[in-house]
Amino acid sequence: MLVVEQVGTLALLQDLGRPGHTHLGVPPSGAADRPALRLANRLVGNDEGAPAVELLLGGLTLRAEQAVVVAVTGAPAPVAVGRRVSSPYAAVHVPAGCTVSVGRPVHGLRSYLAVRGGFAASLTLGSASTDLTSGLGPPPLEPGQRLEVGGSVTGPSRGSDLTGARPGPQRGVTLRAVVGPRDDWFSGDAVHALASAEWQVCRDSDRVGVRLQGPALSRARTDELPSEAVVRGAVQVPAAGQPLVFFADHPTTGGYPVIAVVLDEDTDLLAQLAPGDTLRFALRRASWLPL
Amino acid sequence: MRILPCGDRAVLVEVDDGPSRRRLDAALRRQPPQGVVEQVPGARTVLVRVGAAGDVPGLVAAVRAVAGGALQGSEPAQGDPQARLEETVRISVRYDGPDLEEVAHLLAVPPEEVVRRHTSQSWTVEFSGFAPGFGYLLGDEGGLDVPRRASPRTRIPPGSVALGGPFTGVYPRPSPGGWQLIGSTDARLWDPDRDPPALFAPGARVRFADVRQE
């Protein structure tokens, strides 16, 4: 058992989400930075999709009532066991009665703390992920809460893992994206502007969507788009012309046109972009479209 | 029909109207293309998402093949009067909503006529969205098309039965919303421990009943 002593900005249980229920209005949810969650679990010998804690800007202290092995990945943050400085991106032994703390990351936004065995949590539609917008999954972590360790172990603790080298600061991030499905709702200039501009991440970004500031993307059509399904990574453009990229807890359908969709594996980069960080889009056409 | 790209793992299939969309959605559910993870209907679209980018060219070919038969009308559409594919979901409603008088005024009929139109026709869940278990239902006969409220309410109680544009819907959980509230129900629209968790899954047929008449 682990007892929560301190929580920072926001600490949520996340796994790989609950895909397959979007047609019922259920967002996919799951870790914002999925490779970081997978790596944290691999480091402690868990199933890659075991529930772990997703920290926004660090700031978590847990007291271990039994000896545990933990690993912190994602945004690189200082880790301490008791008063001893330890390291992120490695399996760390925490003796019984001792605390483990995660400080504020030096860059990036979201860190992941996995425990060997995984965090035991009740599942909603097959997932322990917390989706605050839809009200699914466990509530955010709170001081005093007791977290039970589960049985998701699949092998020995790896100690370190070269495939998940610690990321550097996120400057000049480029997201690859496929043009469409609704690029024909925009002026020709808009697609060009999306590709050529440097976009700044806005403060009101969250797990639902990352809002971007840059040149206004002008529409060629002003009628209303009938509701249609959207995916993680969809770049939707509301009436004001400033795009937002739908993220882990995105609504399942939307009524504004989507000009482009970020490649699935590039959407994880969004998890570490802080307000004020910049990004660019590298646009491509779908390979299966006739020329 | 148009097949539109939607990133590297999905396509958005667009058709001309609601009945074509229903046929396509039903046909794709019966013959799912290889690798499908999600299939999500919209008003005139069906989104199909696969697990890997490499599955997309095969998905495009499969959608073309399935749509060929479905859109020529050889397949029955869920929601068509002659096709009774789904058992009808019955919802008991207290027609005492705070906007019932306003809706009656907008339609220039007495409130009893609003209730009669809501209970005398069959409804089909066209698609979901907004919240888990919230379905957008269209009636076979219409006659209840009203605008949304000028200013949305900040909290609508769960079980509220509402009208918005051509649709009716029931709020599964407390949420803000701008639809006109005409009644309430005790039916559990969403229960994650039930399979399926949503009472209103796309394609489901629904009848509303006035509790005073039961």
PDB file of N, CA and C in Angstrom, chain A residues 19-27 124-125 133-136 178-182 184 226-229 231 252-253 261-264 286 288-289, chain B residues 2-5 7-9 11-12 14 29 37-40 42-45 47 49 56 60 127-129 131-133 173 190 192 197 201-202:
ATOM      1  N   PRO A  19     -10.479   2.563 -25.649  1.00  0.00           N
ATOM      2  CA  PRO A  19     -10.945   2.640 -27.032  1.00  0.00           C
ATOM      3  C   PRO A  19     -12.079   1.642 -27.280  1.00  0.00           C
ATOM      4  N   GLY A  20     -12.852   1.873 -28.320  1.00  0.00           N
ATOM      5  CA  GLY A  20     -13.915   0.939 -28.699  1.00  0.00           C
ATOM      6  C   GLY A  20     -15.293   1.355 -28.245  1.00  0.00           C
ATOM      7  N   HIS A  21     -15.419   2.477 -27.522  1.00  0.00           N
ATOM      8  CA  HIS A  21     -16.725   2.922 -27.029  1.00  0.00           C
ATOM      9  C   HIS A  21     -17.081   4.327 -27.525  1.00  0.00           C
ATOM     10  N   THR A  22     -16.300   4.826 -28.493  1.00  0.00           N
ATOM     11  CA  THR A  22     -16.521   6.189 -28.982  1.00  0.00           C
ATOM     12  C   THR A  22     -17.931   6.375 -29.532  1.00  0.00           C
ATOM     13  N   HIS A  23     -18.487   5.325 -30.161  1.00  0.00           N
ATOM     14  CA  HIS A  23     -19.835   5.442 -30.743  1.00  0.00           C
ATOM     15  C   HIS A  23     -20.905   5.634 -29.666  1.00  0.00           C
ATOM     16  N   LEU A  24     -20.565   5.376 -28.396  1.00  0.00           N
ATOM     17  CA  LEU A  24     -21.504   5.612 -27.296  1.00  0.00           C
ATOM     18  C   LEU A  24     -21.217   6.950 -26.607  1.00  0.00           C
ATOM     19  N   GLY A  25     -20.324   7.743 -27.183  1.00  0.00           N
ATOM     20  CA  GLY A  25     -20.006   9.047 -26.609  1.00  0.00           C
ATOM     21  C   GLY A  25     -18.897   9.006 -25.576  1.00  0.00           C
ATOM     22  N   VAL A  26     -18.124   7.905 -25.561  1.00  0.00           N
ATOM     23  CA  VAL A  26     -17.060   7.743 -24.561  1.00  0.00           C
ATOM     24  C   VAL A  26     -15.704   8.068 -25.187  1.00  0.00           C
ATOM     25  N   PRO A  27     -15.037   9.147 -24.710  1.00  0.00           N
ATOM     26  CA  PRO A  27     -13.708   9.481 -25.256  1.00  0.00           C
ATOM     27  C   PRO A  27     -12.698   8.372 -24.979  1.00  0.00           C
ATOM     28  N   THR A 124     -13.409   1.004 -15.466  1.00  0.00           N
ATOM     29  CA  THR A 124     -14.639   1.425 -16.124  1.00  0.00           C
ATOM     30  C   THR A 124     -14.455   1.174 -17.612  1.00  0.00           C
ATOM     31  N   LEU A 125     -15.306   0.318 -18.191  1.00  0.00           N
ATOM     32  CA  LEU A 125     -15.170  -0.080 -19.596  1.00  0.00           C
ATOM     33  C   LEU A 125     -13.740  -0.526 -19.901  1.00  0.00           C
ATOM     34  N   THR A 133     -13.644  15.167 -17.755  1.00  0.00           N
ATOM     35  CA  THR A 133     -14.727  15.777 -18.529  1.00  0.00           C
ATOM     36  C   THR A 133     -15.959  14.881 -18.562  1.00  0.00           C
ATOM     37  N   SER A 134     -15.751  13.591 -18.798  1.00  0.00           N
ATOM     38  CA  SER A 134     -16.881  12.664 -18.887  1.00  0.00           C
ATOM     39  C   SER A 134     -17.278  12.102 -17.529  1.00  0.00           C
ATOM     40  N   GLY A 135     -16.446  12.332 -16.506  1.00  0.00           N
ATOM     41  CA  GLY A 135     -16.746  11.795 -15.185  1.00  0.00           C
ATOM     42  C   GLY A 135     -16.547  10.289 -15.094  1.00  0.00           C
ATOM     43  N   LEU A 136     -15.627   9.744 -15.887  1.00  0.00           N
ATOM     44  CA  LEU A 136     -15.349   8.308 -15.837  1.00  0.00           C
ATOM     45  C   LEU A 136     -14.009   8.068 -15.149  1.00  0.00           C
ATOM     46  N   VAL A 178      -1.760  14.734 -41.574  1.00  0.00           N
ATOM     47  CA  VAL A 178      -2.373  14.460 -42.879  1.00  0.00           C
ATOM     48  C   VAL A 178      -3.452  15.517 -43.130  1.00  0.00           C
ATOM     49  N   VAL A 179      -3.439  16.125 -44.297  1.00  0.00           N
ATOM     50  CA  VAL A 179      -4.438  17.138 -44.653  1.00  0.00           C
ATOM     51  C   VAL A 179      -5.823  16.482 -44.755  1.00  0.00           C
ATOM     52  N   GLY A 180      -6.843  17.165 -44.261  1.00  0.00           N
ATOM     53  CA  GLY A 180      -8.213  16.666 -44.311  1.00  0.00           C
ATOM     54  C   GLY A 180      -8.679  16.227 -42.946  1.00  0.00           C
ATOM     55  N   PRO A 181      -9.927  15.800 -42.789  1.00  0.00           N
ATOM     56  CA  PRO A 181     -10.905  15.535 -43.854  1.00  0.00           C
ATOM     57  C   PRO A 181     -11.612  16.762 -44.428  1.00  0.00           C
ATOM     58  N   ARG A 182     -11.540  17.930 -43.771  1.00  0.00           N
ATOM     59  CA  ARG A 182     -12.377  19.052 -44.218  1.00  0.00           C
ATOM     60  C   ARG A 182     -11.554  20.228 -44.711  1.00  0.00           C
ATOM     61  N   ASP A 184     -11.326  21.196 -47.605  1.00  0.00           N
ATOM     62  CA  ASP A 184     -12.064  21.929 -48.645  1.00  0.00           C
ATOM     63  C   ASP A 184     -13.053  22.947 -48.055  1.00  0.00           C
ATOM     64  N   PRO A 226     -22.619  19.438 -40.175  1.00  0.00           N
ATOM     65  CA  PRO A 226     -23.344  18.490 -39.315  1.00  0.00           C
ATOM     66  C   PRO A 226     -22.356  17.710 -38.445  1.00  0.00           C
ATOM     67  N   SER A 227     -22.755  17.392 -37.212  1.00  0.00           N
ATOM     68  CA  SER A 227     -21.856  16.709 -36.270  1.00  0.00           C
ATOM     69  C   SER A 227     -21.207  15.482 -36.892  1.00  0.00           C
ATOM     70  N   GLU A 228     -19.898  15.355 -36.692  1.00  0.00           N
ATOM     71  CA  GLU A 228     -19.206  14.151 -37.164  1.00  0.00           C
ATOM     72  C   GLU A 228     -18.104  13.777 -36.185  1.00  0.00           C
ATOM     73  N   ALA A 229     -17.709  12.486 -36.237  1.00  0.00           N
ATOM     74  CA  ALA A 229     -16.749  11.953 -35.278  1.00  0.00           C
ATOM     75  C   ALA A 229     -15.373  12.576 -35.490  1.00  0.00           C
ATOM     76  N   VAL A 231     -11.025  12.407 -33.995  1.00  0.00           N
ATOM     77  CA  VAL A 231     -10.041  11.511 -33.375  1.00  0.00           C
ATOM     78  C   VAL A 231      -9.022  12.336 -32.600  1.00  0.00           C
ATOM     79  N   THR A 252     -16.289  13.179 -28.516  1.00  0.00           N
ATOM     80  CA  THR A 252     -16.303  12.133 -29.545  1.00  0.00           C
ATOM     81  C   THR A 252     -16.792  12.648 -30.891  1.00  0.00           C
ATOM     82  N   THR A 253     -17.623  13.711 -30.873  1.00  0.00           N
ATOM     83  CA  THR A 253     -18.046  14.304 -32.137  1.00  0.00           C
ATOM     84  C   THR A 253     -17.833  15.816 -32.052  1.00  0.00           C
ATOM     85  N   VAL A 261      -5.144  16.174 -39.524  1.00  0.00           N
ATOM     86  CA  VAL A 261      -5.088  15.287 -38.360  1.00  0.00           C
ATOM     87  C   VAL A 261      -3.642  14.851 -38.133  1.00  0.00           C
ATOM     88  N   VAL A 262      -3.142  15.083 -36.928  1.00  0.00           N
ATOM     89  CA  VAL A 262      -1.764  14.738 -36.562  1.00  0.00           C
ATOM     90  C   VAL A 262      -1.605  13.215 -36.555  1.00  0.00           C
ATOM     91  N   LEU A 263      -0.471  12.719 -37.070  1.00  0.00           N
ATOM     92  CA  LEU A 263      -0.204  11.286 -37.060  1.00  0.00           C
ATOM     93  C   LEU A 263      -0.301  10.778 -35.629  1.00  0.00           C
ATOM     94  N   ASP A 264      -0.891   9.608 -35.456  1.00  0.00           N
ATOM     95  CA  ASP A 264      -1.161   9.094 -34.114  1.00  0.00           C
ATOM     96  C   ASP A 264       0.076   9.138 -33.217  1.00  0.00           C
ATOM     97  N   ALA A 286      -2.786  12.170 -47.815  1.00  0.00           N
ATOM     98  CA  ALA A 286      -2.932  10.740 -47.553  1.00  0.00           C
ATOM     99  C   ALA A 286      -2.371   9.963 -48.739  1.00  0.00           C
ATOM    100  N   TRP A 288      -3.014   7.091 -49.865  1.00  0.00           N
ATOM    101  CA  TRP A 288      -3.936   6.258 -50.645  1.00  0.00           C
ATOM    102  C   TRP A 288      -4.850   7.071 -51.551  1.00  0.00           C
ATOM    103  N   LEU A 289      -4.794   8.415 -51.438  1.00  0.00           N
ATOM    104  CA  LEU A 289      -5.650   9.241 -52.291  1.00  0.00           C
ATOM    105  C   LEU A 289      -5.124   9.208 -53.723  1.00  0.00           C
TER     106      LEU A 289
ATOM    107  N   ARG B   2     -18.074   9.802 -50.447  1.00  0.00           N
ATOM    108  CA  ARG B   2     -16.680  10.256 -50.478  1.00  0.00           C
ATOM    109  C   ARG B   2     -15.937   9.639 -49.307  1.00  0.00           C
ATOM    110  N   ILE B   3     -14.727   9.146 -49.541  1.00  0.00           N
ATOM    111  CA  ILE B   3     -13.881   8.649 -48.455  1.00  0.00           C
ATOM    112  C   ILE B   3     -12.804   9.709 -48.213  1.00  0.00           C
ATOM    113  N   LEU B   4     -12.839  10.293 -47.008  1.00  0.00           N
ATOM    114  CA  LEU B   4     -11.941  11.399 -46.693  1.00  0.00           C
ATOM    115  C   LEU B   4     -10.876  10.935 -45.706  1.00  0.00           C
ATOM    116  N   PRO B   5      -9.625  11.413 -45.869  1.00  0.00           N
ATOM    117  CA  PRO B   5      -8.576  11.014 -44.922  1.00  0.00           C
ATOM    118  C   PRO B   5      -8.808  11.630 -43.549  1.00  0.00           C
ATOM    119  N   GLY B   7      -6.191  11.513 -40.681  1.00  0.00           N
ATOM    120  CA  GLY B   7      -4.931  11.100 -40.080  1.00  0.00           C
ATOM    121  C   GLY B   7      -4.401   9.839 -40.720  1.00  0.00           C
ATOM    122  N   ASP B   8      -3.506   9.144 -40.002  1.00  0.00           N
ATOM    123  CA  ASP B   8      -2.858   7.961 -40.578  1.00  0.00           C
ATOM    124  C   ASP B   8      -3.519   6.658 -40.154  1.00  0.00           C
ATOM    125  N   ARG B   9      -4.616   6.747 -39.359  1.00  0.00           N
ATOM    126  CA  ARG B   9      -5.229   5.508 -38.887  1.00  0.00           C
ATOM    127  C   ARG B   9      -6.746   5.483 -39.020  1.00  0.00           C
ATOM    128  N   VAL B  11     -10.422   6.772 -41.623  1.00  0.00           N
ATOM    129  CA  VAL B  11     -11.052   7.477 -42.737  1.00  0.00           C
ATOM    130  C   VAL B  11     -12.436   7.925 -42.282  1.00  0.00           C
ATOM    131  N   LEU B  12     -12.917   8.995 -42.922  1.00  0.00           N
ATOM    132  CA  LEU B  12     -14.255   9.505 -42.663  1.00  0.00           C
ATOM    133  C   LEU B  12     -15.044   9.284 -43.950  1.00  0.00           C
ATOM    134  N   GLU B  14     -18.286   9.839 -46.082  1.00  0.00           N
ATOM    135  CA  GLU B  14     -19.390  10.796 -46.138  1.00  0.00           C
ATOM    136  C   GLU B  14     -20.389  10.364 -47.204  1.00  0.00           C
ATOM    137  N   ARG B  29     -20.879  -2.581 -39.751  1.00  0.00           N
ATOM    138  CA  ARG B  29     -20.859  -3.328 -38.487  1.00  0.00           C
ATOM    139  C   ARG B  29     -21.018  -4.823 -38.737  1.00  0.00           C
ATOM    140  N   VAL B  37     -10.836  -0.668 -35.001  1.00  0.00           N
ATOM    141  CA  VAL B  37     -10.849  -0.436 -33.559  1.00  0.00           C
ATOM    142  C   VAL B  37     -12.128   0.299 -33.149  1.00  0.00           C
ATOM    143  N   GLU B  38     -12.532   1.250 -33.976  1.00  0.00           N
ATOM    144  CA  GLU B  38     -13.718   2.058 -33.687  1.00  0.00           C
ATOM    145  C   GLU B  38     -14.495   2.293 -34.969  1.00  0.00           C
ATOM    146  N   GLN B  39     -15.821   2.358 -34.829  1.00  0.00           N
ATOM    147  CA  GLN B  39     -16.663   2.798 -35.934  1.00  0.00           C
ATOM    148  C   GLN B  39     -17.682   3.763 -35.346  1.00  0.00           C
ATOM    149  N   VAL B  40     -17.645   5.015 -35.781  1.00  0.00           N
ATOM    150  CA  VAL B  40     -18.426   6.059 -35.111  1.00  0.00           C
ATOM    151  C   VAL B  40     -19.294   6.826 -36.110  1.00  0.00           C
ATOM    152  N   GLY B  42     -21.814   9.722 -37.537  1.00  0.00           N
ATOM    153  CA  GLY B  42     -22.197  11.118 -37.325  1.00  0.00           C
ATOM    154  C   GLY B  42     -23.481  11.359 -38.089  1.00  0.00           C
ATOM    155  N   ALA B  43     -23.826  12.635 -38.332  1.00  0.00           N
ATOM    156  CA  ALA B  43     -25.082  12.916 -39.023  1.00  0.00           C
ATOM    157  C   ALA B  43     -25.076  12.335 -40.437  1.00  0.00           C
ATOM    158  N   ARG B  44     -24.016  12.596 -41.199  1.00  0.00           N
ATOM    159  CA  ARG B  44     -23.938  12.076 -42.571  1.00  0.00           C
ATOM    160  C   ARG B  44     -22.635  11.343 -42.830  1.00  0.00           C
ATOM    161  N   THR B  45     -21.964  10.949 -41.776  1.00  0.00           N
ATOM    162  CA  THR B  45     -20.651  10.329 -41.924  1.00  0.00           C
ATOM    163  C   THR B  45     -20.526   9.095 -41.034  1.00  0.00           C
ATOM    164  N   LEU B  47     -17.086   7.350 -39.223  1.00  0.00           N
ATOM    165  CA  LEU B  47     -15.640   7.318 -39.050  1.00  0.00           C
ATOM    166  C   LEU B  47     -15.236   5.878 -38.751  1.00  0.00           C
ATOM    167  N   ARG B  49     -11.840   3.721 -37.656  1.00  0.00           N
ATOM    168  CA  ARG B  49     -10.455   3.834 -37.200  1.00  0.00           C
ATOM    169  C   ARG B  49      -9.866   2.436 -37.068  1.00  0.00           C
ATOM    170  N   VAL B  56      -4.756   1.031 -43.424  1.00  0.00           N
ATOM    171  CA  VAL B  56      -5.648   2.015 -44.059  1.00  0.00           C
ATOM    172  C   VAL B  56      -5.944   1.718 -45.542  1.00  0.00           C
ATOM    173  N   VAL B  60      -9.729   1.310 -46.978  1.00  0.00           N
ATOM    174  CA  VAL B  60     -10.352   2.087 -48.051  1.00  0.00           C
ATOM    175  C   VAL B  60     -11.010   1.141 -49.064  1.00  0.00           C
ATOM    176  N   PHE B 127     -26.794   9.173 -33.661  1.00  0.00           N
ATOM    177  CA  PHE B 127     -25.382   9.106 -33.260  1.00  0.00           C
ATOM    178  C   PHE B 127     -25.273   9.582 -31.820  1.00  0.00           C
ATOM    179  N   SER B 128     -24.085   9.397 -31.225  1.00  0.00           N
ATOM    180  CA  SER B 128     -23.840   9.821 -29.844  1.00  0.00           C
ATOM    181  C   SER B 128     -22.857  10.976 -29.837  1.00  0.00           C
ATOM    182  N   GLY B 129     -22.647  11.542 -28.666  1.00  0.00           N
ATOM    183  CA  GLY B 129     -21.694  12.634 -28.515  1.00  0.00           C
ATOM    184  C   GLY B 129     -22.067  13.417 -27.286  1.00  0.00           C
ATOM    185  N   ALA B 131     -21.725  13.565 -24.253  1.00  0.00           N
ATOM    186  CA  ALA B 131     -21.422  12.901 -22.977  1.00  0.00           C
ATOM    187  C   ALA B 131     -21.651  11.404 -23.167  1.00  0.00           C
ATOM    188  N   PRO B 132     -21.004  10.563 -22.333  1.00  0.00           N
ATOM    189  CA  PRO B 132     -21.243   9.122 -22.452  1.00  0.00           C
ATOM    190  C   PRO B 132     -22.736   8.809 -22.308  1.00  0.00           C
ATOM    191  N   GLY B 133     -23.286   8.114 -23.304  1.00  0.00           N
ATOM    192  CA  GLY B 133     -24.692   7.713 -23.251  1.00  0.00           C
ATOM    193  C   GLY B 133     -25.669   8.732 -23.783  1.00  0.00           C
ATOM    194  N   ARG B 173     -26.303  12.549 -17.344  1.00  0.00           N
ATOM    195  CA  ARG B 173     -25.673  12.975 -16.093  1.00  0.00           C
ATOM    196  C   ARG B 173     -25.790  14.492 -15.994  1.00  0.00           C
ATOM    197  N   TRP B 190     -27.260   5.650 -18.739  1.00  0.00           N
ATOM    198  CA  TRP B 190     -25.850   5.250 -18.770  1.00  0.00           C
ATOM    199  C   TRP B 190     -25.527   4.469 -17.522  1.00  0.00           C
ATOM    200  N   PRO B 192     -22.179   2.093 -16.545  1.00  0.00           N
ATOM    201  CA  PRO B 192     -20.960   1.446 -17.042  1.00  0.00           C
ATOM    202  C   PRO B 192     -20.875  -0.043 -16.695  1.00  0.00           C
ATOM    203  N   PRO B 197     -23.332  -0.276 -22.022  1.00  0.00           N
ATOM    204  CA  PRO B 197     -23.600   0.689 -20.954  1.00  0.00           C
ATOM    205  C   PRO B 197     -24.621   1.759 -21.335  1.00  0.00           C
ATOM    206  N   ALA B 201     -27.853   3.381 -27.922  1.00  0.00           N
ATOM    207  CA  ALA B 201     -26.725   3.129 -28.814  1.00  0.00           C
ATOM    208  C   ALA B 201     -27.163   3.501 -30.234  1.00  0.00           C
ATOM    209  N   PRO B 202     -26.235   3.945 -31.086  1.00  0.00           N
ATOM    210  CA  PRO B 202     -26.627   4.322 -32.448  1.00  0.00           C
ATOM    211  C   PRO B 202     -27.405   3.191 -33.129  1.00  0.00           C
TER     212      PRO B 202
END
